[in-house]
CSV table of C-alpha atoms in Angstrom, one decimal:
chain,number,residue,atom,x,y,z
A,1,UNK,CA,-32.1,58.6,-57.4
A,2,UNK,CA,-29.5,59.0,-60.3
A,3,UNK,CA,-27.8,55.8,-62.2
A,4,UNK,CA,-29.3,52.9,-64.1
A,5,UNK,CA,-31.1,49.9,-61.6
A,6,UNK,CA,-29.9,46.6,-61.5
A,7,UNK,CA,-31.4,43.2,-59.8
A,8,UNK,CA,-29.2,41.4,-57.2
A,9,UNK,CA,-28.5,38.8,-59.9
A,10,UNK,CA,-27.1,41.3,-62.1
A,11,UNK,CA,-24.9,42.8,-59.3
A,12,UNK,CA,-23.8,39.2,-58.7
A,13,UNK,CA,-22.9,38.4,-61.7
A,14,UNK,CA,-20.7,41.4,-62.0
A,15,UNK,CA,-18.9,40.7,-59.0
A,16,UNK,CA,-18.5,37.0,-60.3
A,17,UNK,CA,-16.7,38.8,-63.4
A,18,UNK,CA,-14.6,40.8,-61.6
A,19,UNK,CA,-13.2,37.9,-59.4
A,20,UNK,CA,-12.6,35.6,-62.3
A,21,UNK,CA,-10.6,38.6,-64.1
A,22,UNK,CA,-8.5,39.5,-61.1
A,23,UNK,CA,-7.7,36.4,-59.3
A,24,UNK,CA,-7.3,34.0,-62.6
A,25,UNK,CA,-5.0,31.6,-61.2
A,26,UNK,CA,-4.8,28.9,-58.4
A,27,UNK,CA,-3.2,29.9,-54.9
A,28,UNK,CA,-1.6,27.6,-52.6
A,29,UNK,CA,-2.6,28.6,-48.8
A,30,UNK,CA,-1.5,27.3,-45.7
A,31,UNK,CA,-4.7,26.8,-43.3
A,32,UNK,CA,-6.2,25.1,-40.5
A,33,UNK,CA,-9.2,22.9,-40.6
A,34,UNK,CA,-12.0,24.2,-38.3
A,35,UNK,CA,-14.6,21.6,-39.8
A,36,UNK,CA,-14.7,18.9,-42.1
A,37,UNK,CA,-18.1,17.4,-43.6
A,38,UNK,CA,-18.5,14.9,-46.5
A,39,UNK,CA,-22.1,15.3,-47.8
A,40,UNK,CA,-23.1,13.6,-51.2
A,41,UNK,CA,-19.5,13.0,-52.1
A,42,UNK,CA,-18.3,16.4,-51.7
A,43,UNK,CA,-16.1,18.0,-49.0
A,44,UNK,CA,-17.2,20.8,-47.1
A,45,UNK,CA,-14.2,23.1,-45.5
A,46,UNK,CA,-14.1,25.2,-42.6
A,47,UNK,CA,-10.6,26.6,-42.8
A,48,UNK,CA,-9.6,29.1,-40.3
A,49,UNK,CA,-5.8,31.1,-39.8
A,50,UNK,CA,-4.8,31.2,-35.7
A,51,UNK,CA,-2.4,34.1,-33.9
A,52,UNK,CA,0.7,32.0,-33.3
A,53,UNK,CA,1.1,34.2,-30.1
A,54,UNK,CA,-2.6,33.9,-28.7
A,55,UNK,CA,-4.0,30.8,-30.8
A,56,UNK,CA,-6.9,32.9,-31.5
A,57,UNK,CA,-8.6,32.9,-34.9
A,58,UNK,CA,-7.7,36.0,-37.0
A,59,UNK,CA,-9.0,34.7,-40.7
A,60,UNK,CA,-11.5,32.2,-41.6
A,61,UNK,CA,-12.9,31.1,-45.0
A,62,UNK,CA,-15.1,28.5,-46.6
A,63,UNK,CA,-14.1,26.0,-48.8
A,64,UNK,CA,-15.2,23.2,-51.2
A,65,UNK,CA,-14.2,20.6,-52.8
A,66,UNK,CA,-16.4,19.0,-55.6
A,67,UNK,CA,-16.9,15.0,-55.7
A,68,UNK,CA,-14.6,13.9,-58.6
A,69,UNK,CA,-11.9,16.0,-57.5
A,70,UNK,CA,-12.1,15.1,-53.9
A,71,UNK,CA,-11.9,11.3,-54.7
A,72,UNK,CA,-8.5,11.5,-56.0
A,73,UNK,CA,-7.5,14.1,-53.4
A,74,UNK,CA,-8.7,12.5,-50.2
A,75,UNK,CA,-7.3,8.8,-51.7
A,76,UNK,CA,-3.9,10.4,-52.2
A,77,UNK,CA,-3.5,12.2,-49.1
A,78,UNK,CA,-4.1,8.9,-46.9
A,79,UNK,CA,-1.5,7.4,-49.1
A,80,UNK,CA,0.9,9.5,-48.4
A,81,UNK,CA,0.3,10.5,-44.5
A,82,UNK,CA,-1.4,7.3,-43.8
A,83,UNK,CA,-4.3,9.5,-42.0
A,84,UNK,CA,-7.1,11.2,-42.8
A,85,UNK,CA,-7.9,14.6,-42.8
A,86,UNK,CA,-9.4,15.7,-39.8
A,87,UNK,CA,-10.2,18.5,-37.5
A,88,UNK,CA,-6.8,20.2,-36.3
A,89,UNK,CA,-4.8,19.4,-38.5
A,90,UNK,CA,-2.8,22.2,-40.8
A,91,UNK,CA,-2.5,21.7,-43.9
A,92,UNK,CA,-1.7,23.6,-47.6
A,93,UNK,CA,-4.7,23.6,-50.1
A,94,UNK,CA,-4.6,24.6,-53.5
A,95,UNK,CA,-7.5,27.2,-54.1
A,96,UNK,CA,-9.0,29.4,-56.5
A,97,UNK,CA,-11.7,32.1,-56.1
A,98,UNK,CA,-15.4,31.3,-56.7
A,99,UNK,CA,-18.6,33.3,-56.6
A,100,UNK,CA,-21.8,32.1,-57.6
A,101,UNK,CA,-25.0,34.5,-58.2
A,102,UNK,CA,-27.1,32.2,-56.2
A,103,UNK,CA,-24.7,30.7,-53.4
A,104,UNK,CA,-21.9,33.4,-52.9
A,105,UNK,CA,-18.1,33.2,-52.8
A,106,UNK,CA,-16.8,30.2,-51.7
A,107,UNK,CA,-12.6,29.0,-52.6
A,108,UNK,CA,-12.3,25.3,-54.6
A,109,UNK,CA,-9.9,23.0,-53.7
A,110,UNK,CA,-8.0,21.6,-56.4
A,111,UNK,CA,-4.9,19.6,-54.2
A,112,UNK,CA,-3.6,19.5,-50.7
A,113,UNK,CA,-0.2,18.5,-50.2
A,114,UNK,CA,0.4,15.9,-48.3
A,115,UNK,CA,4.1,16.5,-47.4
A,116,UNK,CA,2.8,19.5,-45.4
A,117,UNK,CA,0.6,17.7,-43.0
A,118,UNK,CA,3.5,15.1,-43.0
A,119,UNK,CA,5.8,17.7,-41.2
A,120,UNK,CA,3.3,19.2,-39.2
A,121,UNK,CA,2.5,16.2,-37.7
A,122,UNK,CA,6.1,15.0,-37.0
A,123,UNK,CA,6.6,18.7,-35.8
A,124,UNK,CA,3.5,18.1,-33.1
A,125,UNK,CA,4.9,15.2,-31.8
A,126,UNK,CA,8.8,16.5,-31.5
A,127,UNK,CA,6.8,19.8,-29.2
A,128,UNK,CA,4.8,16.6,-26.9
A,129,UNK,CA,8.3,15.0,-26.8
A,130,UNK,CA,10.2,18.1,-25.4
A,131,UNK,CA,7.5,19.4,-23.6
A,132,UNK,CA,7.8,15.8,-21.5
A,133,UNK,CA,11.3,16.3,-21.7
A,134,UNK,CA,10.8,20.1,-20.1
A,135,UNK,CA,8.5,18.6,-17.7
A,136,UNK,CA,10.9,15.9,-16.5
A,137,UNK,CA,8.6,12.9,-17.0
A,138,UNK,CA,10.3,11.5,-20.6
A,139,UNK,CA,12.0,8.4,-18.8
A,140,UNK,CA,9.8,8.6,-15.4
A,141,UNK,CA,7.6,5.0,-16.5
A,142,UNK,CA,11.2,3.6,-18.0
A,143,UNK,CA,12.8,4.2,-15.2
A,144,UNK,CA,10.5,1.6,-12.6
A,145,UNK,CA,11.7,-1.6,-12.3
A,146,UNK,CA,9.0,-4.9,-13.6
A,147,UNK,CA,8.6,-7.2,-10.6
A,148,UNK,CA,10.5,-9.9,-10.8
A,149,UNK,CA,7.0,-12.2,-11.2
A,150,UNK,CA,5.1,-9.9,-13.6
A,151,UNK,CA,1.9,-12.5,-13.5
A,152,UNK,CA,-0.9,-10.0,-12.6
A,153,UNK,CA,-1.8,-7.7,-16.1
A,154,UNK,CA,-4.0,-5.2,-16.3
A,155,UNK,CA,-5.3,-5.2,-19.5
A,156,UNK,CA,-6.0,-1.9,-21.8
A,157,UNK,CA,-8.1,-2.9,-24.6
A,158,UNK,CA,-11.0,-3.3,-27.0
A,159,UNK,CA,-12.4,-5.9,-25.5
A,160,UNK,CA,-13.9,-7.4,-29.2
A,161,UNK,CA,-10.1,-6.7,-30.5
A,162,UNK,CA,-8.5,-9.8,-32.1
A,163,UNK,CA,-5.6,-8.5,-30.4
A,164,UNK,CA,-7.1,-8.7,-26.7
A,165,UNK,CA,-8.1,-12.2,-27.8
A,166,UNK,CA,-4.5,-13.3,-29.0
A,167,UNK,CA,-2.5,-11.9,-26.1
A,168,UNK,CA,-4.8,-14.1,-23.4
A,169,UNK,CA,-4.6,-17.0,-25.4
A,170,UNK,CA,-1.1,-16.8,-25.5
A,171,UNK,CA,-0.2,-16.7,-22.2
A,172,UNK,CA,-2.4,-19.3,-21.1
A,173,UNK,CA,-1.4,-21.6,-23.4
A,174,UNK,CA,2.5,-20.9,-22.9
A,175,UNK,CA,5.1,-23.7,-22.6
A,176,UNK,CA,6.2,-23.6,-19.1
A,177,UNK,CA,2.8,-23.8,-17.9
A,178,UNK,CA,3.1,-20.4,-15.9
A,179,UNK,CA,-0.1,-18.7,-14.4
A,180,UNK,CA,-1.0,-15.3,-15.5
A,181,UNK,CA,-4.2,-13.4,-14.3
A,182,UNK,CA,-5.4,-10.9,-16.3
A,183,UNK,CA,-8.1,-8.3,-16.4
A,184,UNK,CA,-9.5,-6.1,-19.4
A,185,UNK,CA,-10.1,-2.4,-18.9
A,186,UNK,CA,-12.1,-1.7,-21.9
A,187,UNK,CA,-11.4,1.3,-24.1
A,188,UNK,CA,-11.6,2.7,-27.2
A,189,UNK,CA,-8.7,2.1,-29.6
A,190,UNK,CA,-8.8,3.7,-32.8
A,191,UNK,CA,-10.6,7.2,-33.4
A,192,UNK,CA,-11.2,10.8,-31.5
A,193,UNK,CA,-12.0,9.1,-28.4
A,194,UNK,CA,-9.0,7.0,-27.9
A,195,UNK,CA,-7.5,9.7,-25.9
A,196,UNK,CA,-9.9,10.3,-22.8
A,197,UNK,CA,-10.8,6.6,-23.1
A,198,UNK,CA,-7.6,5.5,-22.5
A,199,UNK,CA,-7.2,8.1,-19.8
A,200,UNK,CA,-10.4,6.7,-18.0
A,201,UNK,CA,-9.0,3.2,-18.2
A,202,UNK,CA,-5.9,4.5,-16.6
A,203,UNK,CA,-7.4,6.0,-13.7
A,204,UNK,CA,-9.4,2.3,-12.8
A,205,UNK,CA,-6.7,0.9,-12.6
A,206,UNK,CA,-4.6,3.6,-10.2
A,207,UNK,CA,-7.7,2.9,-7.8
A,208,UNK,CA,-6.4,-1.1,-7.7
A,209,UNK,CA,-2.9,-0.3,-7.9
A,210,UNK,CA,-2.0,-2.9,-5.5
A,211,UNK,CA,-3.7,-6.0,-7.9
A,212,UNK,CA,-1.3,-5.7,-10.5
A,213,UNK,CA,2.1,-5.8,-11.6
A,214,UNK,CA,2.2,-4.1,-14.7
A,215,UNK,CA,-0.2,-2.5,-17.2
A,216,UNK,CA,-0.6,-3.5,-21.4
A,217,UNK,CA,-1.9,-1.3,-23.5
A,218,UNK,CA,-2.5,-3.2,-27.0
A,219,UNK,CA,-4.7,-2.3,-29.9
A,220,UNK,CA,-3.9,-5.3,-32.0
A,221,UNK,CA,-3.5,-3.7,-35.2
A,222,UNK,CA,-5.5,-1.2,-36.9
A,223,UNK,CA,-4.7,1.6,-39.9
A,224,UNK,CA,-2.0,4.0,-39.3
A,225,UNK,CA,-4.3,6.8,-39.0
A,226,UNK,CA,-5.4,5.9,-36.2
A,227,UNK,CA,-2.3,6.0,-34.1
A,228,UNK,CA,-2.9,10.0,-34.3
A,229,UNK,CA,-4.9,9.4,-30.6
A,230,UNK,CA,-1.1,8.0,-29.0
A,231,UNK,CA,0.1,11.1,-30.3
A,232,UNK,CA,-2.2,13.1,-27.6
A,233,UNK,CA,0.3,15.2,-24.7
A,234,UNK,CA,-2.6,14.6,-22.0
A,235,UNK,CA,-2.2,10.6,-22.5
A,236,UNK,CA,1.3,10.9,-22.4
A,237,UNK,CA,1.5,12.5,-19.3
A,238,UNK,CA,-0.4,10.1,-17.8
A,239,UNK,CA,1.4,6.9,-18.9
A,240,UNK,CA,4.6,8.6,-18.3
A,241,UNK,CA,3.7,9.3,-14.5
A,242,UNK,CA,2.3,6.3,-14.0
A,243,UNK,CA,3.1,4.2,-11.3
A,244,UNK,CA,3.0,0.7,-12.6
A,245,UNK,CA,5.3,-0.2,-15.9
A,246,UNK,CA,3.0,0.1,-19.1
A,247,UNK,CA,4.2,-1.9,-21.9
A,248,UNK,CA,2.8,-0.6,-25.6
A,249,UNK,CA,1.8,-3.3,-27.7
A,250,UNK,CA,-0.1,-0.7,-30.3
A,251,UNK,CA,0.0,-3.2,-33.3
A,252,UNK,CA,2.2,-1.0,-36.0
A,253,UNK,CA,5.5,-1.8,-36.9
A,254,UNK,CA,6.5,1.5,-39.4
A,255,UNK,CA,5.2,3.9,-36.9
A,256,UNK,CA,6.7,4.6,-33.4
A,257,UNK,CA,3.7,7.0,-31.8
A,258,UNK,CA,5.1,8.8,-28.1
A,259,UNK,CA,2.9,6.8,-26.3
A,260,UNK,CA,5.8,4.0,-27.6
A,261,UNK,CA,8.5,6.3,-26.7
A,262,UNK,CA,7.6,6.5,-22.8
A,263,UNK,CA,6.2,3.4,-22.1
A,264,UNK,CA,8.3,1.2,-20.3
A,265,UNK,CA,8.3,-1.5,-23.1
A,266,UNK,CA,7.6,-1.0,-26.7
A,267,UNK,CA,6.5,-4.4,-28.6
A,268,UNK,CA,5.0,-4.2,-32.0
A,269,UNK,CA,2.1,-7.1,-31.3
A,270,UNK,CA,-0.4,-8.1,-28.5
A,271,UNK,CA,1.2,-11.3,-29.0
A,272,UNK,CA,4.9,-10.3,-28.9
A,273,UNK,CA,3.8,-8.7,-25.1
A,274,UNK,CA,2.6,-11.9,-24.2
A,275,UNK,CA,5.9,-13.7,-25.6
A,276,UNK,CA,7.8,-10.8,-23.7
A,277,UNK,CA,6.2,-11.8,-20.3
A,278,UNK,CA,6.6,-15.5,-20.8
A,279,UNK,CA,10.2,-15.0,-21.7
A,280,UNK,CA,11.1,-12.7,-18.9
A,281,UNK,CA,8.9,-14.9,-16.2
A,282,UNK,CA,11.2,-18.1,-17.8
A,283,UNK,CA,14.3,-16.1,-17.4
A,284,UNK,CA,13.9,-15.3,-13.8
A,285,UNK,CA,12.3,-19.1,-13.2
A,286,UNK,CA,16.1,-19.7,-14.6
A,287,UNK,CA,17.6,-17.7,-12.2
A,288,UNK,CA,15.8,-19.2,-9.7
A,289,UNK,CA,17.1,-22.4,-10.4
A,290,UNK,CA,20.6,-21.4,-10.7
A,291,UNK,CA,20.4,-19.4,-7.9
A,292,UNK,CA,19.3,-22.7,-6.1
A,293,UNK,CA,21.8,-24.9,-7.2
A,294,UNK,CA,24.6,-22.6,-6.6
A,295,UNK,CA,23.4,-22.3,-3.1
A,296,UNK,CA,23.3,-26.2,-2.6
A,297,UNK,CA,26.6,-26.0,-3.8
A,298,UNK,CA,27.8,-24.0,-1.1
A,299,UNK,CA,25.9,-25.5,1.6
A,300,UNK,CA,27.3,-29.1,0.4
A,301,UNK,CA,30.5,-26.9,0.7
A,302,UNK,CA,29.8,-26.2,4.0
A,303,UNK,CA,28.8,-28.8,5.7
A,304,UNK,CA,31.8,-30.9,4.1
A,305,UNK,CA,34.0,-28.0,5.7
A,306,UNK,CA,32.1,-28.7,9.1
A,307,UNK,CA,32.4,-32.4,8.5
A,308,UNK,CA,36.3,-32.0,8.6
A,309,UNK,CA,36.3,-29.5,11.4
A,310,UNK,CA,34.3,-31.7,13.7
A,311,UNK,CA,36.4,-34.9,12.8
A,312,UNK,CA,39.2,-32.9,13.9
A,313,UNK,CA,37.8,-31.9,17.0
A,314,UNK,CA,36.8,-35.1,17.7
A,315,UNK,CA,40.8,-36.2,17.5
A,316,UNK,CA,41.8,-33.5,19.9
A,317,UNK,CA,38.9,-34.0,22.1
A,318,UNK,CA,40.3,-36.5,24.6
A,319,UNK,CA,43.0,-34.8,25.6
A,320,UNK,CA,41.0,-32.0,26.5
A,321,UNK,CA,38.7,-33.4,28.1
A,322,UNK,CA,41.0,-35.0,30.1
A,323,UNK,CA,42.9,-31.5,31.3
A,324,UNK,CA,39.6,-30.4,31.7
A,325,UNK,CA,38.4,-33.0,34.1
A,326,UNK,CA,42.2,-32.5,36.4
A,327,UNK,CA,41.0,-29.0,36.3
A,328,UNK,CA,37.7,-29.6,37.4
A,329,UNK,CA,38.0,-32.1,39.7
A,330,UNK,CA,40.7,-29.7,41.6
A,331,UNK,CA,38.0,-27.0,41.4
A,332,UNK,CA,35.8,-29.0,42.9
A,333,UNK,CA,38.4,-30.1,46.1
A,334,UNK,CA,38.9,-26.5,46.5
A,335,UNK,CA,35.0,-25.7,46.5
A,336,UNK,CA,34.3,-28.3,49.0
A,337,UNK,CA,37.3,-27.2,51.2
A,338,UNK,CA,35.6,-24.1,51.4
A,339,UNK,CA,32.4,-25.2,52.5
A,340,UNK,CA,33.4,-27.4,55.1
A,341,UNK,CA,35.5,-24.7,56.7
A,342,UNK,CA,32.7,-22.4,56.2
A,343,UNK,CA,29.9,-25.2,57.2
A,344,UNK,CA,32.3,-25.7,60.8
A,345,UNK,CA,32.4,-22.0,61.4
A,346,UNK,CA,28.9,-21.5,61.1
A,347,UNK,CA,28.0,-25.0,63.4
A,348,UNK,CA,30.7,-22.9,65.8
A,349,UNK,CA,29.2,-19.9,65.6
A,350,UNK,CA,25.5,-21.4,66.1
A,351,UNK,CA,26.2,-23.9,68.9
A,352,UNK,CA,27.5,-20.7,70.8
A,353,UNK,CA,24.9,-18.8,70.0
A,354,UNK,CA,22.2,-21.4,71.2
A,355,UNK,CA,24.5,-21.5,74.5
A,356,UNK,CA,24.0,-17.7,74.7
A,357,UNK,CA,20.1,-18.5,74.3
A,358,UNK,CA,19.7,-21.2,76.7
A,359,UNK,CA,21.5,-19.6,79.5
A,360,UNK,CA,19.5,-16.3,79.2
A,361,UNK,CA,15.9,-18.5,78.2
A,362,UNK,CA,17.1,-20.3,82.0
A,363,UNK,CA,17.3,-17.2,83.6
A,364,UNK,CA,14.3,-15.2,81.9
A,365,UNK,CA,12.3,-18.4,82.7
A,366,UNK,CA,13.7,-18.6,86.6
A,367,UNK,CA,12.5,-14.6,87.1
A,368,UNK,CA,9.3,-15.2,85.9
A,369,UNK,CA,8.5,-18.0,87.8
A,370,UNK,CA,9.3,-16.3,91.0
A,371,UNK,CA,7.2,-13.5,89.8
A,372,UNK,CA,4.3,-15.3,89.4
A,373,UNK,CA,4.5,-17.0,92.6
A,374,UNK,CA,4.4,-13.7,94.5
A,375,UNK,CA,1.5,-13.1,92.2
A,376,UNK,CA,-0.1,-16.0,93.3
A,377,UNK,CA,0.1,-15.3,96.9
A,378,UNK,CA,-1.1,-11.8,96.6
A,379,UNK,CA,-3.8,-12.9,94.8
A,380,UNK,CA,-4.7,-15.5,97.2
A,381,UNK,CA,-4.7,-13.0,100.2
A,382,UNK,CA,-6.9,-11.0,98.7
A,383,UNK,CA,-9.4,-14.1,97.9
A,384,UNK,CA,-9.2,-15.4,101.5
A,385,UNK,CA,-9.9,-11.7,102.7
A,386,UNK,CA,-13.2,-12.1,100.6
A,387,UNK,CA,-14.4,-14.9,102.0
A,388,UNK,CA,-18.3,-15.1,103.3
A,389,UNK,CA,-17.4,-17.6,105.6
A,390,UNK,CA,-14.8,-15.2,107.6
A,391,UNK,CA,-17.6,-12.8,107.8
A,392,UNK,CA,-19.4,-15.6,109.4
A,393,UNK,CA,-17.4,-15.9,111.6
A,394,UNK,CA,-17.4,-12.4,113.4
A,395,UNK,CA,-20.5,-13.2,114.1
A,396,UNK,CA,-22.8,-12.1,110.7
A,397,UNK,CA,-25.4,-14.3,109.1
A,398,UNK,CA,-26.6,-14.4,105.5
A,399,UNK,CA,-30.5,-14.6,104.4
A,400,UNK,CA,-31.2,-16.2,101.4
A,401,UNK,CA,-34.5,-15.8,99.3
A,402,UNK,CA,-35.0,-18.7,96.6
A,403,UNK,CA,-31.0,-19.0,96.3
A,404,UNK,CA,-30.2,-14.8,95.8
A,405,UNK,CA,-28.9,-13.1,98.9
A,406,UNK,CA,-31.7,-10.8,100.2
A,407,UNK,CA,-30.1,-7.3,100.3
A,408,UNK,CA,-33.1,-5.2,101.3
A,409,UNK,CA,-36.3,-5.4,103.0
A,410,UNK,CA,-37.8,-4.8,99.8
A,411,UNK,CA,-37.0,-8.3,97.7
A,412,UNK,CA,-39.2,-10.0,100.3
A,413,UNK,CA,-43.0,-9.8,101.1
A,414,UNK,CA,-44.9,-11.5,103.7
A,415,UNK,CA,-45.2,-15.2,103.7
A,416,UNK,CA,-41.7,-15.9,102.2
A,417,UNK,CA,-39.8,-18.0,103.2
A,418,UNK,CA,-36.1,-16.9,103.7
A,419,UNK,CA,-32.9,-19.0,104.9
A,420,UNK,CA,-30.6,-17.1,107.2
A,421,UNK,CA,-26.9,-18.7,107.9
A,422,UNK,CA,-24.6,-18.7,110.6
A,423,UNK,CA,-21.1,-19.2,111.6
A,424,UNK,CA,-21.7,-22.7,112.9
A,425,UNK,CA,-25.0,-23.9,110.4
A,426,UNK,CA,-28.7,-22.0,108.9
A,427,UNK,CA,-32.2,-22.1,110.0
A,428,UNK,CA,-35.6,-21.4,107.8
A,429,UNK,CA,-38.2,-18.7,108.7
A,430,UNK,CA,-41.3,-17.2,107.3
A,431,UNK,CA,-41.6,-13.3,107.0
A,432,UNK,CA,-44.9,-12.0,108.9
């Protein structure tokens, strides 16, 4: 091993030396903050240099910023911008080179300019803007119509905000004595969560679509910094596409954020949306009543016109009705000319008929008569041909056992006695 030994401390410290001597002066760097901590007063940098292509990281560096000098920075920066710094946002630091033995190299901040972060901002929200634009969705929520009776709000809101507060009383307590029914969807307002909070609120409200007629999203005042979460292209979207009319009432007069430029109505106060409402309901309750007394106008109009229409139909009645009546009184001879003449043909018509029908009934009726009588006769023949008493009479005889005619030996046993009759009378015996 050749060359003199040195501690760590002493190789340090050289290095320390040879940064001071090379990089004397103070660089102004354009950056991106990674990270941001305050601890003990001072400011703790993370800053880091993205591929404008990819968006990946290709530098990163630590800085610092010392108490006394971050004070005045940090109070002149949200001066100027009206927003703190944060994580995101670009911004151009004025460095110099550090190393310390003991904690390594690390750049000091001495300024950031303000007017920097200015344009960077106001550059983000022109590149939300014309991405909406690209996307076609700039004017969608302007373009659908407020019911004419925009009573049923849904409310987007801190519900502790002053504002939230002020915009209910309002409309209760309005003038005309309309009714408005409102209901909060609570969300954060101010800070990083406004965006997805917001967002959330949104999408409870989509699942009662049919309950409301418009949506109000108020924040009721509030720094300026915090309108940096209205600035946010995923909120944008949504309020833009949308399906009810959202009216911003954000609380900030200087500032116009996007979420202001696509709502449907921009106001500058939770209470100026309540006096919009109350106004527009009046207005159309205006209508209403002029629409109502221009349509008892013409109905007065109308019925005066029937009035003189029907007075002179009245006039010319009479004398219709009376060519009328000729005319339908010699309608009515000719009708009843017809029937009888039709009436006396059909009593022709019948009685010769029923003539036809008697003759023939006579002679159907004679036939059968004679047909029965042979009938009759025959009939009769063939009775008296039957007749026990002619069989009698050739000399037969008829025995009788307890009323039956005995037709063989074997209906009658010994001892009975039988009745046998003749031509001229009957006699009794007894069967041995």
């Amino acid at each position: 091993m050749t060359g003199r030994k040195m501690t760590l401390f002493e190789l340090n410290s050289i290095l320390s030396d040879v940064i001071e001597r090379g990089m004397p002066g103070d660089y102004w760097v354009e950056a991106e903050i990674a990270e941001l901590r305050e601890v003990g007063g001072h400011c703790y940098l993370e800053l880091i240099e993205k591929d404008k292509k990819t968006n990946t990281p290709i530098a990163k560096a630590s800085a610092k910023c010392w108490r006394t000098q971050w004070a005045l920075v940090k109070s002149f920066f949200m001066q100027a911008v009206q927003k703190p710094l944060a994580n995101g946002m670009k911004v151009l630091v004025k460095v110099y080179p550090q190393f310390h033995p003991n904690y390594g190299f690390s750049w000091i901040v001495n300024d950031i300019d303000p007017a920097y972060s200015l344009g960077d901002m106001a550059l983000k929200r022109q590149q939300i803007i014309a991405q909406l634009k690209e996307e076609g969705v700039f004017d969608a929520n302007k373009e659908l119509d407020l019911p004419l009776f925009t009573q049923r709000i849904a409310v987007v809101s801190s519900a502790n905000a002053a504002g939230y507060g002020d915009f209910c009383n309002h409309l209760s307590e309005n003038e005309f004595g309309y009714a408005f029914l409102t209901s909060l969807f609570p969300a954060v307002m101010q800070g990083e969560g406004v965006e997805q909070s917001i967002i959330e609120a949104l999408n409870a409200i989509f699942d009662r679509l049919d309950e409301f007629d418009c949506v109000v999203i108020t924040r009721g005042g509030g720094a300026t910094s915090d309108l940096s979460g209205f600035d946010a292209i995923e909120l944008a979207r949504n309020v833009a596409n949308f399906p009810l009319p959202v009216i911003t009432a954000i609380g900030h007069d200087r500032d116009e954020s996007v979420l202001d430029m696509i709502s449907n109505v921009r106001v500058k106060t939770p209470t100026a949306a309540a006096a919009f409402l109350i106004d527009r309901l009046h207005h159309v309750d205006a209508r209403v009543d002029d629409l109502g007394s221009r349509i008892t106008k013409v109905v007065e109009h109308r019925i005066q016109n029937e009035k003189m229409r029907i007075q002179h139909l009245s006039v010319r009645i009479p004398s219709l009705f009376s060519v009328v009546k000729m005319t339908q009184e010699a309608r009515l001879r000719q009708t009843l000319h017809v029937i009888e003449t039709r009436i006396s043909r059909k009593i022709q018509g019948e009685t010769h008929r029923l003539d036809s029908f008697h003759e023939h009934l006579l002679h159907l009726t004679s036939e059968k008569v004679h047909k029965e009588k042979y009938r009759i006769e025959i009939l009769s023949q063939k009775i008296d041909a039957q007749d026990p008493q002619r069989i009698l009479d050739r000399g037969y005889s008829i025995t009788f056992s307890q009323g039956k005619a005995v037709t063989s030996s074997s209906l009658v046993k010994p001892g009975t006695v039988v009745e046998t009759r003749l031509k001229d009378g009957s006699f009794t015996s007894e069967v041995k």
